[in-house]
Coordinates of C-alpha atoms in Angstrom, one line a residue:
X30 CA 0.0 0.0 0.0
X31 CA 1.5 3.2 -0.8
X32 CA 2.9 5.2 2.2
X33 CA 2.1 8.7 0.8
X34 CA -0.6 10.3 -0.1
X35 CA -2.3 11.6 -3.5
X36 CA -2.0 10.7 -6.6
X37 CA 0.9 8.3 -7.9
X38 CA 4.0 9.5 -9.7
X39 CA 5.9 8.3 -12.2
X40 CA 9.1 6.9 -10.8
X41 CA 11.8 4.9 -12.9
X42 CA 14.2 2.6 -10.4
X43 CA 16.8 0.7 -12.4
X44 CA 18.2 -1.6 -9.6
X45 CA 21.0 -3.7 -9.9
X46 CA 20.5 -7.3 -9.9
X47 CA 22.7 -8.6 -7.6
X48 CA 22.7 -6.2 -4.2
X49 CA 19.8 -3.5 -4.7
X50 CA 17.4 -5.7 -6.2
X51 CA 17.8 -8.3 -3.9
X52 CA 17.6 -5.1 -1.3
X53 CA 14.1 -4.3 -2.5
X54 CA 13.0 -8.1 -2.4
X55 CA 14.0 -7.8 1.2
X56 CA 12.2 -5.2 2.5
X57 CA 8.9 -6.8 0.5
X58 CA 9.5 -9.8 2.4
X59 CA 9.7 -8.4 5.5
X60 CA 6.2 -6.4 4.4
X61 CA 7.8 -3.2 5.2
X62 CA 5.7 -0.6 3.6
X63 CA 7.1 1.4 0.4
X64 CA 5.7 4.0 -2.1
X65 CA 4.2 2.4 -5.5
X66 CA 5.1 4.8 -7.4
X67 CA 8.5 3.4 -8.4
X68 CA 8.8 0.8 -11.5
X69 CA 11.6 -1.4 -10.9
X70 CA 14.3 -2.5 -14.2
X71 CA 16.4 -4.8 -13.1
X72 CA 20.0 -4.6 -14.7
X73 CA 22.8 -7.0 -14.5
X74 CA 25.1 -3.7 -12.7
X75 CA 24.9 -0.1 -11.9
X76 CA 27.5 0.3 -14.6
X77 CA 25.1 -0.8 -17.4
X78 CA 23.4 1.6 -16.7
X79 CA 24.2 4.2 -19.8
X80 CA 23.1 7.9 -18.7
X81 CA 21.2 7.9 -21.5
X82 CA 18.5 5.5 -19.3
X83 CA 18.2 8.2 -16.8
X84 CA 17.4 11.3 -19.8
X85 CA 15.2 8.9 -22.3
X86 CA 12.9 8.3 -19.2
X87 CA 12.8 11.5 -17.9
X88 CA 12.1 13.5 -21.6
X89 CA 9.6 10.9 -22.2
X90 CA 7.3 11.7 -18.7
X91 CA 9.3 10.3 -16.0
X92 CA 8.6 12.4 -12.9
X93 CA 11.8 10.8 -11.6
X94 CA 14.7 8.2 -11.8
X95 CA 16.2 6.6 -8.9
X96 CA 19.5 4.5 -9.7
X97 CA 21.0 2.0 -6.6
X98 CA 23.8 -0.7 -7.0
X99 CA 26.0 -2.2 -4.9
X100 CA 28.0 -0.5 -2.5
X101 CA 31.4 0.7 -3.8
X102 CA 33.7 -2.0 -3.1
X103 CA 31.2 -4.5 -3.2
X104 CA 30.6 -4.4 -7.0
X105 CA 29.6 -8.5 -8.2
X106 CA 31.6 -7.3 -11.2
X107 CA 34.5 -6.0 -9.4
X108 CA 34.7 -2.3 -10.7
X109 CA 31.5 -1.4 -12.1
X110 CA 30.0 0.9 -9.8
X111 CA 33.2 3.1 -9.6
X112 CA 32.7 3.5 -13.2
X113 CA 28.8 4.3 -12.5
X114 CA 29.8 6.4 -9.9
X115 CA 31.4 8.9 -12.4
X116 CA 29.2 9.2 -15.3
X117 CA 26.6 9.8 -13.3
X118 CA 27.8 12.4 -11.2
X119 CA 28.3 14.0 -14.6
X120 CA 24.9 13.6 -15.6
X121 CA 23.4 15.0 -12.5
X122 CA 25.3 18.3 -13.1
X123 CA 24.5 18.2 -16.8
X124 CA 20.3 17.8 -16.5
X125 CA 19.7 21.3 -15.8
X126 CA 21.0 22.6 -19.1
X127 CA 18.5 20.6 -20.6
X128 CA 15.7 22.1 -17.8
X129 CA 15.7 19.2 -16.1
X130 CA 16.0 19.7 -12.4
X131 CA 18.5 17.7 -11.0
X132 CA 16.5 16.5 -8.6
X133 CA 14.1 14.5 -9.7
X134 CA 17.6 12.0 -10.6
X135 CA 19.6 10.3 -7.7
X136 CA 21.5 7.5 -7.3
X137 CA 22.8 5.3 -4.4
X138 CA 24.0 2.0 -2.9
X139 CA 21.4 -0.8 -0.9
X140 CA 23.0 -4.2 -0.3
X141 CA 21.0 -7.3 -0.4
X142 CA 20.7 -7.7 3.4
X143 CA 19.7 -4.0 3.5
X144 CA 15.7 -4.2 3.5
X145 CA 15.4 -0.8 5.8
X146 CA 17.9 0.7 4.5
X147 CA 15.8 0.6 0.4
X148 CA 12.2 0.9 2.5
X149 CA 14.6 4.4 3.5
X150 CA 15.6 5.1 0.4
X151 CA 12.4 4.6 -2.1
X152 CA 10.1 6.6 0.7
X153 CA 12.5 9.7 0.8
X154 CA 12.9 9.6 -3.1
X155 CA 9.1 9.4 -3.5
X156 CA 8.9 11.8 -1.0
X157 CA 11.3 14.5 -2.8
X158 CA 9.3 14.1 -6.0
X159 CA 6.2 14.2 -4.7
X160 CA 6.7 17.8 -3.2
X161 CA 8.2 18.9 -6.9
X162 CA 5.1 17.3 -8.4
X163 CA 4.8 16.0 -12.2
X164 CA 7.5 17.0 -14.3
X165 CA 6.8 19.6 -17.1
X166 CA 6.6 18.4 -20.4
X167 CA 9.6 19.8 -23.3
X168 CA 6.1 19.6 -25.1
X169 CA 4.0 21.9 -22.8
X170 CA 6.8 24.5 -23.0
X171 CA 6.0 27.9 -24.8
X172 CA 9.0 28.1 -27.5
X173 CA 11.9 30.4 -25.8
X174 CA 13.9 32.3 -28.7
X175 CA 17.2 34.0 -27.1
X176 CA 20.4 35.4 -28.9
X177 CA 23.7 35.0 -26.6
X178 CA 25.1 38.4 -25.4
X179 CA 28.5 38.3 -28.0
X180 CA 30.1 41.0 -25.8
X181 CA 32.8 39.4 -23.9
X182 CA 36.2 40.5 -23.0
X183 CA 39.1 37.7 -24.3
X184 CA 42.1 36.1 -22.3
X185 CA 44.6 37.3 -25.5
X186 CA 44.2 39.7 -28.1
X187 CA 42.2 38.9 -31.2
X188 CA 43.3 39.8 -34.9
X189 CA 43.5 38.6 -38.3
X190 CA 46.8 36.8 -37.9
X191 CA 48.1 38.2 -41.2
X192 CA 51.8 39.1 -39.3
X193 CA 52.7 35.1 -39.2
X194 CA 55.2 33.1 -41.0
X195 CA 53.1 31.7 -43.6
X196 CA 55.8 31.2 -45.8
X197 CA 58.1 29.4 -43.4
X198 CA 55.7 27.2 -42.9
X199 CA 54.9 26.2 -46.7
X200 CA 58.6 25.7 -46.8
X201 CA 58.5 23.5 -44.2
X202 CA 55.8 21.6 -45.4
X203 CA 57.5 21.2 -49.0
X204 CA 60.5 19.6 -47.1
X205 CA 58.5 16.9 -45.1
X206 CA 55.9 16.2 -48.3
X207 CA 57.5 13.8 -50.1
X208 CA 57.2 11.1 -46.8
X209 CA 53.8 12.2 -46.5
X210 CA 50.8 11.0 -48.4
X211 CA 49.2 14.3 -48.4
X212 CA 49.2 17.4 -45.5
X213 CA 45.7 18.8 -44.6
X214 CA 45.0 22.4 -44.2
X215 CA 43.0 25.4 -45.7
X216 CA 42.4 27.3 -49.4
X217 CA 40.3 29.9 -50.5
X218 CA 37.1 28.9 -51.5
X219 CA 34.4 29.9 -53.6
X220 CA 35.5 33.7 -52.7
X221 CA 37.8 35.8 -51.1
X222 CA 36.0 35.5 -47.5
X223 CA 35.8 32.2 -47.1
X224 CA 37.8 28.6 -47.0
X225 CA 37.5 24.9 -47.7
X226 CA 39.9 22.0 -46.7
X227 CA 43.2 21.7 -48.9
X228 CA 44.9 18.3 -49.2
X229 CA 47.9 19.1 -49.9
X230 CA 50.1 16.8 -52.2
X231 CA 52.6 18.9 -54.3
X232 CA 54.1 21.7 -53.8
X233 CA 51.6 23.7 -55.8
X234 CA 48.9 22.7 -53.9
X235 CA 51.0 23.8 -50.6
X236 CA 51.1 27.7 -52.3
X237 CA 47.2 27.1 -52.3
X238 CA 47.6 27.0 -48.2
X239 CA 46.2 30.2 -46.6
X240 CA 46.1 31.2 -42.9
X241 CA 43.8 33.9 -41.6
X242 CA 40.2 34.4 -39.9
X243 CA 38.4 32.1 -42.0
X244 CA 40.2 29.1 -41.1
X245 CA 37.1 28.1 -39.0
X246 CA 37.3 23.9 -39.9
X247 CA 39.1 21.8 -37.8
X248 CA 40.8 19.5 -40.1
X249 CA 41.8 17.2 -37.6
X250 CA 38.2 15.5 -38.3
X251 CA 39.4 14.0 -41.4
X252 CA 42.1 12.5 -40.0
X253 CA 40.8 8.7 -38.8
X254 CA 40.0 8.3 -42.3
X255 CA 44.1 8.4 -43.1
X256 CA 44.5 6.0 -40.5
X257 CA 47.3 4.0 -40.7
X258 CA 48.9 6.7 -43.6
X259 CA 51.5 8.8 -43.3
X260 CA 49.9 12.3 -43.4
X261 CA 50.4 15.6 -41.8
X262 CA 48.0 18.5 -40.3
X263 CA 48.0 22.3 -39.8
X264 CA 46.3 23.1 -36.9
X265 CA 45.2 26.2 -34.8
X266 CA 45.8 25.6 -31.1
X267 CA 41.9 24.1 -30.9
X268 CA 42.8 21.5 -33.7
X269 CA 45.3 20.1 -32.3
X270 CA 43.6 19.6 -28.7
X271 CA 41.3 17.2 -31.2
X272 CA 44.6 15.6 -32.7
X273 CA 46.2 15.1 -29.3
X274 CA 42.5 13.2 -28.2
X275 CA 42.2 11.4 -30.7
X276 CA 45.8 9.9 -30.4
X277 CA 44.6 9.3 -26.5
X278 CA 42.0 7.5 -27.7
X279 CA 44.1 5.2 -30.2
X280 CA 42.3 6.4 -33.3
X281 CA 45.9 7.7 -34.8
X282 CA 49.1 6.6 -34.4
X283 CA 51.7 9.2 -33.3
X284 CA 54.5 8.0 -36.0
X285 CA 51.9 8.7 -38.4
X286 CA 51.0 11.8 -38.1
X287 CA 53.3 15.2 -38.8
X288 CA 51.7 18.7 -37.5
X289 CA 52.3 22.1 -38.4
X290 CA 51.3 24.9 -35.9
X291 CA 50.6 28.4 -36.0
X292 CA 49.9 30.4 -33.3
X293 CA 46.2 31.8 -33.8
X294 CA 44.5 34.8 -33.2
X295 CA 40.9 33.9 -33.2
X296 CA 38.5 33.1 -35.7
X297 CA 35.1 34.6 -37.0
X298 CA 31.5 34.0 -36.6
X299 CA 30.7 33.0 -40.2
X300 CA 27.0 32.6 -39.5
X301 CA 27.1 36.3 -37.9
X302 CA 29.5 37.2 -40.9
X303 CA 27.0 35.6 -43.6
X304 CA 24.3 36.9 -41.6
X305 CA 25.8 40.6 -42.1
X306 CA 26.8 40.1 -45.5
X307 CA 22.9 38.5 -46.7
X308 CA 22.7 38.2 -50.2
X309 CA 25.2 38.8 -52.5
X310 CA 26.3 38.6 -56.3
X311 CA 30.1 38.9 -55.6
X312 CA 33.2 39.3 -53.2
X313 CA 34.7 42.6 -54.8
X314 CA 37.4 42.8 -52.2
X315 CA 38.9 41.2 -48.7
X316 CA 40.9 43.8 -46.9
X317 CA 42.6 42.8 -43.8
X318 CA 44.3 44.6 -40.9
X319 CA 45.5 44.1 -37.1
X320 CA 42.0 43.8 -35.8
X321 CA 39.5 43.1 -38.5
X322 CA 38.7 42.6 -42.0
X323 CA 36.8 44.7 -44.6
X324 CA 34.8 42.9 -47.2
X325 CA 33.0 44.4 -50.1
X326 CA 30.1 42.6 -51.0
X327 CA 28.0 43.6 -54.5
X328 CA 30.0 47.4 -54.0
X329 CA 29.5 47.8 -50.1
X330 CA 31.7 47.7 -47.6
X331 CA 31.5 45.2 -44.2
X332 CA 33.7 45.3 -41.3
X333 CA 34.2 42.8 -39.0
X334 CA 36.1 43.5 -35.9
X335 CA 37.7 40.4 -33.9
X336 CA 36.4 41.6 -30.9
X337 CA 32.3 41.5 -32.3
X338 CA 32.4 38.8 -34.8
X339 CA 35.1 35.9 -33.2
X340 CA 33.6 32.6 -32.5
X341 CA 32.1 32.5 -29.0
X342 CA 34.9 29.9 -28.4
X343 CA 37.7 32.4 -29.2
X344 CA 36.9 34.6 -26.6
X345 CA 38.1 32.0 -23.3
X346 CA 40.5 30.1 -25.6
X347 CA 44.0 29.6 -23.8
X348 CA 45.7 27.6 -26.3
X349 CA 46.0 30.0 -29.3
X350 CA 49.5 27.7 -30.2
X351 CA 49.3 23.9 -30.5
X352 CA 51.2 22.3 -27.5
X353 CA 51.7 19.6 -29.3
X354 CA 53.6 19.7 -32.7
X355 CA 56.5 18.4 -34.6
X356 CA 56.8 22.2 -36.7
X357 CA 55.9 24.9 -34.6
X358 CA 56.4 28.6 -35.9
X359 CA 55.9 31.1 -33.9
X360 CA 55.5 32.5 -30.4
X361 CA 53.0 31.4 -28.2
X362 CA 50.0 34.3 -27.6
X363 CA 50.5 36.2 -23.9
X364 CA 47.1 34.7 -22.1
X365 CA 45.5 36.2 -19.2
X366 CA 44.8 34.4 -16.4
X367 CA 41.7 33.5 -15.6
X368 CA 38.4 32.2 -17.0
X369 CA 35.4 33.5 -19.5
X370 CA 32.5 31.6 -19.7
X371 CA 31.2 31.3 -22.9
X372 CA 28.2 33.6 -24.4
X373 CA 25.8 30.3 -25.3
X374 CA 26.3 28.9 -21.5
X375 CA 26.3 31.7 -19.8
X376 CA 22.9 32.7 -21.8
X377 CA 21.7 29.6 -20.2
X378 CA 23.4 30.2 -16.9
X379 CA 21.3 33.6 -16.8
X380 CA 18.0 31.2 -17.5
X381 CA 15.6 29.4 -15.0
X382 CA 14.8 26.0 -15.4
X383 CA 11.8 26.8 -17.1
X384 CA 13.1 29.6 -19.6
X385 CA 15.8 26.8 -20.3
X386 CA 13.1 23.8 -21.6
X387 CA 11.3 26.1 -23.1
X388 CA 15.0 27.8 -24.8
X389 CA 15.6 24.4 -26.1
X390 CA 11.8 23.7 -27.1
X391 CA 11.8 26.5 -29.6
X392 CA 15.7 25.9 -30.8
X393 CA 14.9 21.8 -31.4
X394 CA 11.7 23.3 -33.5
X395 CA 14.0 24.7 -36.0
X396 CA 16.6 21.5 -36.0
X397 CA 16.5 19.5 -39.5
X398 CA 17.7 16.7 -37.9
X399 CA 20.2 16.6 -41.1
X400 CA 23.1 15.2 -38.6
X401 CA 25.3 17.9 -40.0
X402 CA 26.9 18.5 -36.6
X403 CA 27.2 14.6 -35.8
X404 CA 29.1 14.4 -39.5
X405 CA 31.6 17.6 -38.6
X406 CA 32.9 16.6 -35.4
X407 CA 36.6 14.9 -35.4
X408 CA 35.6 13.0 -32.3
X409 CA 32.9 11.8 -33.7
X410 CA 34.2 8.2 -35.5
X411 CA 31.3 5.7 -35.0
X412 CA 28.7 7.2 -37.5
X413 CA 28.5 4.6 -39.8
X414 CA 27.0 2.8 -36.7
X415 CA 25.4 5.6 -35.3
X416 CA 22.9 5.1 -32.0
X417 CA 20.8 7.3 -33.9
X418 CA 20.2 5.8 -36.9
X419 CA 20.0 2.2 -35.6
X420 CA 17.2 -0.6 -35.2
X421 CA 19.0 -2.7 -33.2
X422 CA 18.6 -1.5 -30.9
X423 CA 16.1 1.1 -31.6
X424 CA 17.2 3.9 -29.6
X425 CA 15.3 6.4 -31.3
X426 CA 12.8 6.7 -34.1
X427 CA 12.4 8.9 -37.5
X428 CA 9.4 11.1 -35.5
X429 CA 9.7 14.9 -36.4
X430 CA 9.4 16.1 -33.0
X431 CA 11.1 18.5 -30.9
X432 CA 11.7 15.5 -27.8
X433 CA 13.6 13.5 -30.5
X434 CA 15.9 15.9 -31.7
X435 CA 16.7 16.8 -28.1
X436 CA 17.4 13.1 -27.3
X437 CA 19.7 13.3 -30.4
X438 CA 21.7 16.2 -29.2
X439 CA 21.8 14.7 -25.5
X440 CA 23.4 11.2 -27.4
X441 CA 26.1 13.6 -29.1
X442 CA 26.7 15.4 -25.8
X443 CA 26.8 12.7 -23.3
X444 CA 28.9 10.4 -25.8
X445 CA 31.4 13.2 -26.0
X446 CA 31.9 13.9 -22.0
X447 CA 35.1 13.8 -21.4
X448 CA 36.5 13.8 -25.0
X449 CA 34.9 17.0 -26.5
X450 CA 37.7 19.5 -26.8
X451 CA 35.0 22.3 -27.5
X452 CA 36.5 22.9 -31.5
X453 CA 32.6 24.2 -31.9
X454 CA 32.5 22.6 -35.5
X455 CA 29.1 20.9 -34.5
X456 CA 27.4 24.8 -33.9
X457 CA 29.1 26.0 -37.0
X458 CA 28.3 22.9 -39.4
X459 CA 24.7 23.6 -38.1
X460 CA 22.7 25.4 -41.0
X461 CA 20.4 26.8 -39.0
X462 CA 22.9 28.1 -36.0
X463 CA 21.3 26.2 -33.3
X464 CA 24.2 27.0 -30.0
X465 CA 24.3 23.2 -29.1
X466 CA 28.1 23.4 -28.2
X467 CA 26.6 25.0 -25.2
X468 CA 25.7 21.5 -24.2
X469 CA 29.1 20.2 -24.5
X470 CA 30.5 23.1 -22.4
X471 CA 28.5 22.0 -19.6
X472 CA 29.4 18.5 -19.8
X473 CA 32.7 20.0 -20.3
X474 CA 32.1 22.4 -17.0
X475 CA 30.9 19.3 -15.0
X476 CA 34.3 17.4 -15.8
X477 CA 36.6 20.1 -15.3
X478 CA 34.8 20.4 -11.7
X479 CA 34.3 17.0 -10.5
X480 CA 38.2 15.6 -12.0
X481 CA 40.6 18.2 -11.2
X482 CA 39.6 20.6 -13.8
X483 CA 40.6 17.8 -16.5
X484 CA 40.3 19.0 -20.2
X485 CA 40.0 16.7 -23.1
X486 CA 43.3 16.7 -25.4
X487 CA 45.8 18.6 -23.7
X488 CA 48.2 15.4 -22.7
X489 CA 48.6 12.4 -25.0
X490 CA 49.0 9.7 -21.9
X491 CA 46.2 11.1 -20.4
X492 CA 43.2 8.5 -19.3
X493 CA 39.6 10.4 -20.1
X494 CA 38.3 10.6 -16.7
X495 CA 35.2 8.2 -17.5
X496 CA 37.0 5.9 -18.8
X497 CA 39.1 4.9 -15.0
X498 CA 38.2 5.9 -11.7
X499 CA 39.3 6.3 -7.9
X500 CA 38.7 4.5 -4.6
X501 CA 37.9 7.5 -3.1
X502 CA 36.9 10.7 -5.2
X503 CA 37.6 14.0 -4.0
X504 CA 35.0 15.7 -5.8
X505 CA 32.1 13.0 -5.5
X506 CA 30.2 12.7 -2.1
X507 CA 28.1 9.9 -1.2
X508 CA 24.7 10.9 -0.2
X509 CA 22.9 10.3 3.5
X510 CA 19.4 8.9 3.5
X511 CA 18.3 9.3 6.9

């Protein structure tokens, strides 16, 4: 019979088979009284438990998800709630973002012999989301539209970068060429103010190489695809922080890959810049200086100063120069101490939980689901088996609605916690300039808080932290149900 009163909530418990689930049948033997609002799923361990069990339930009318394994150091499977203990730490500090008040998520440990201990623990639970009441609905949101606030003050200056040694580095690039298959980098493309990749494989084609404002692409994305090929890179400092993790993560091999680094001065906004521009027959003219660039569209004249138009990831970016690289020309760029939060998350910083559902309701209305961002992102290497595109299992379906996009973007984020190295190409291969990189800064945020302000491809020998774990975590309390 339930203990509280009113009307029954929807309450997900996945409950691992061999310690919390035995836990529960405990306390029902005993005929202790608990809640019946919780449904039970009985998995093998708390770490099979993917996060993405704890989001698909709650966007899809879960008033709340309660997870409980075995206590750490009692895992059946040795390790597995250390790893569980991690990623969904992470998740609880990433749910708001979405809207989703962390709350209504918890986790914890109930032996087998602990029959009081799980009445404890499903009657407080129930208890907690009975006094929040039924969750809103991503559905039942009025459609939020917001701009981020682009005015922020950056940890270097910001230019064009037309002072560097271009030509030193297109000599050395001619030197190494003929060991490599091809060296990838940038050339002007269909006009003056903007670029496409260059694969570079004789010395004309290096004269093609430019360096400037417009190289927004990361080329480090094409790079598993040369796996096991002798091929070499140019990178701005954020490339190669997407070089360095995908050597971590064994997708490269070191001896085959030769980079070339610049030091960088930022990089513009091209949806703001093609958004200023709007329609046009022509690129008349690209003018550069020390702190913008002047282009002259169809006659008229557009500037675009560093400081207004650099991507929103340029402004906190302390690695203008790539720390790791086998050609490096250059000085490295004076940084300021500190930290900038960037314009998308700190828009959603500014939000309540409310304004932020309903911010993401009227931005997943305008998603095309074309996969764009999933295609652009170097750390993206499993999308010829894609979760989103598969039947088996059937993660997610082809329905046109606003819960399923969200879902998708959630996948990308959660699958990159830990590894994204914030390069931004998913926001600016998005043709419609949805800011869903803000959801990988906060998974980002979450990390750098909880693992001793880690960040994803800095070091080479570095273990992502949710793919090890600690004993004791310093930054990860256990949680007191009485």
């Amino acid at each position: 019979m339930p203990v509280l009163n009113g009307k029954e909530l929807r309450i997900v418990g996945f409950l691992c088979n061999w310690c919390s689930y035995g836990g529960a049948d405990t306390a029902g033997v005993a005929r202790a009284g608990q809640p019946t609002d919780l449904r039970i799923i009985r998995v093998p361990c708390s770490g099979r438990i993917d996060p993405l069990f704890i989001v698909k339930a709650l966007l899809n009318g879960a008033d709340g998800v309660l997870v409980s394994g075995c206590h750490p150091r009692d895992c059946h499977y040795a390790a597995g709630n250390f790893y569980a203990r991690r990623r969904l730490e992470v998740l609880k500090q990433f749910l708001p973002v979405l809207g989703i008040d962390d709350q209504r998520f918890e986790y914890t440990w109930v032996s087998a012999s602990e029959g009081q201990r799980w009445q404890q623990v499903v009657t407080v639970f129930t208890d907690r989301i009975h006094k929040l009441g039924p969750a809103p609905r991503l559905e039942d949101s009025e459609p939020l539209l917001k701009i981020a606030d682009m005015a922020l003050t950056s940890l270097r200056p910001l230019g064009t970068g037309q002072h560097v040694a271009l030509d030193r580095l297109k000599e050395a690039i001619k030197a190494r060429l003929p060991e490599l298959d091809c060296v990838i980098g940038w050339q002007q493309g269909y006009d003056g103010a903007h670029t496409v990749p260059l694969f570079m494989r004789t010395p004309e084609d290096v004269d093609k190489l430019v360096w400037g404002p417009f190289n927004v692409n990361n080329p480090a994305v094409y790079l598993p695809s040369f796996k096991g090929r002798k091929v070499g890179i140019v990178v701005k400092g954020c490339d190669s922080r997407s070089v360095v993790e995908l050597l971590q993560e064994n997708l490269i091999r070191r001896e085959d890959v030769t980079i070339f680094a610049l030091p960088c001065e930022g990089t513009l906004d091209m949806a703001r810049v093609n958004q200023e521009l709007g329609r046009y027959s022509r690129i008349d003219n690209v003018a550069y200086d020390e702190a913008g660039v002047t282009v002259t569209a169809d006659g008229k004249e557009h500037r675009f100063c560093m400081t207004d138009f650099a991507q929103g990831k340029c402004y906190g970016c302390a690695m203008p120069l790539a720390t790791v690289a086998d050609t490096r020309i250059g000085e490295p760029v004076r940084v300021a101490p500190g930290a900038v939060t960037p314009p998308e998350l700190a828009l959603l910083d500014s939000m309540s939980l409310e304004e932020r559902m309903a911010f993401w309701r009227g931005q997943m209305e305008r998603c095309l689901r074309c996969y764009a961002c999933r295609n652009a992102c170097p750390m993206c290497v499993c999308r010829d088996f894609c979760v989103a595109e598969s039947r088996d299992p059937h993660w997610m379906s082809q329905d046109d609605s606003t819960r399923e996009k969200l879902f998708f973007q959630t996948v990308h984020a959660l699958h990159l916690a830990g590894r994204c190295t914030g390069c931004g190409e998913c926001q600016r291969a998005c043709p419609v300039g949805i800011p869903i990189l803000a959801l990988r800064q906060q998974i980002a945020r979450a990390v750098g808080q909880l693992f001793d302000d880690y960040k994803a491809g800095l070091d080479p020998a570095a273990v992502p932290p949710l793919l090890g774990y600690e004993l004791e975590e310093k930054n990860i309390h256990e949680r007191d149900w009485k």
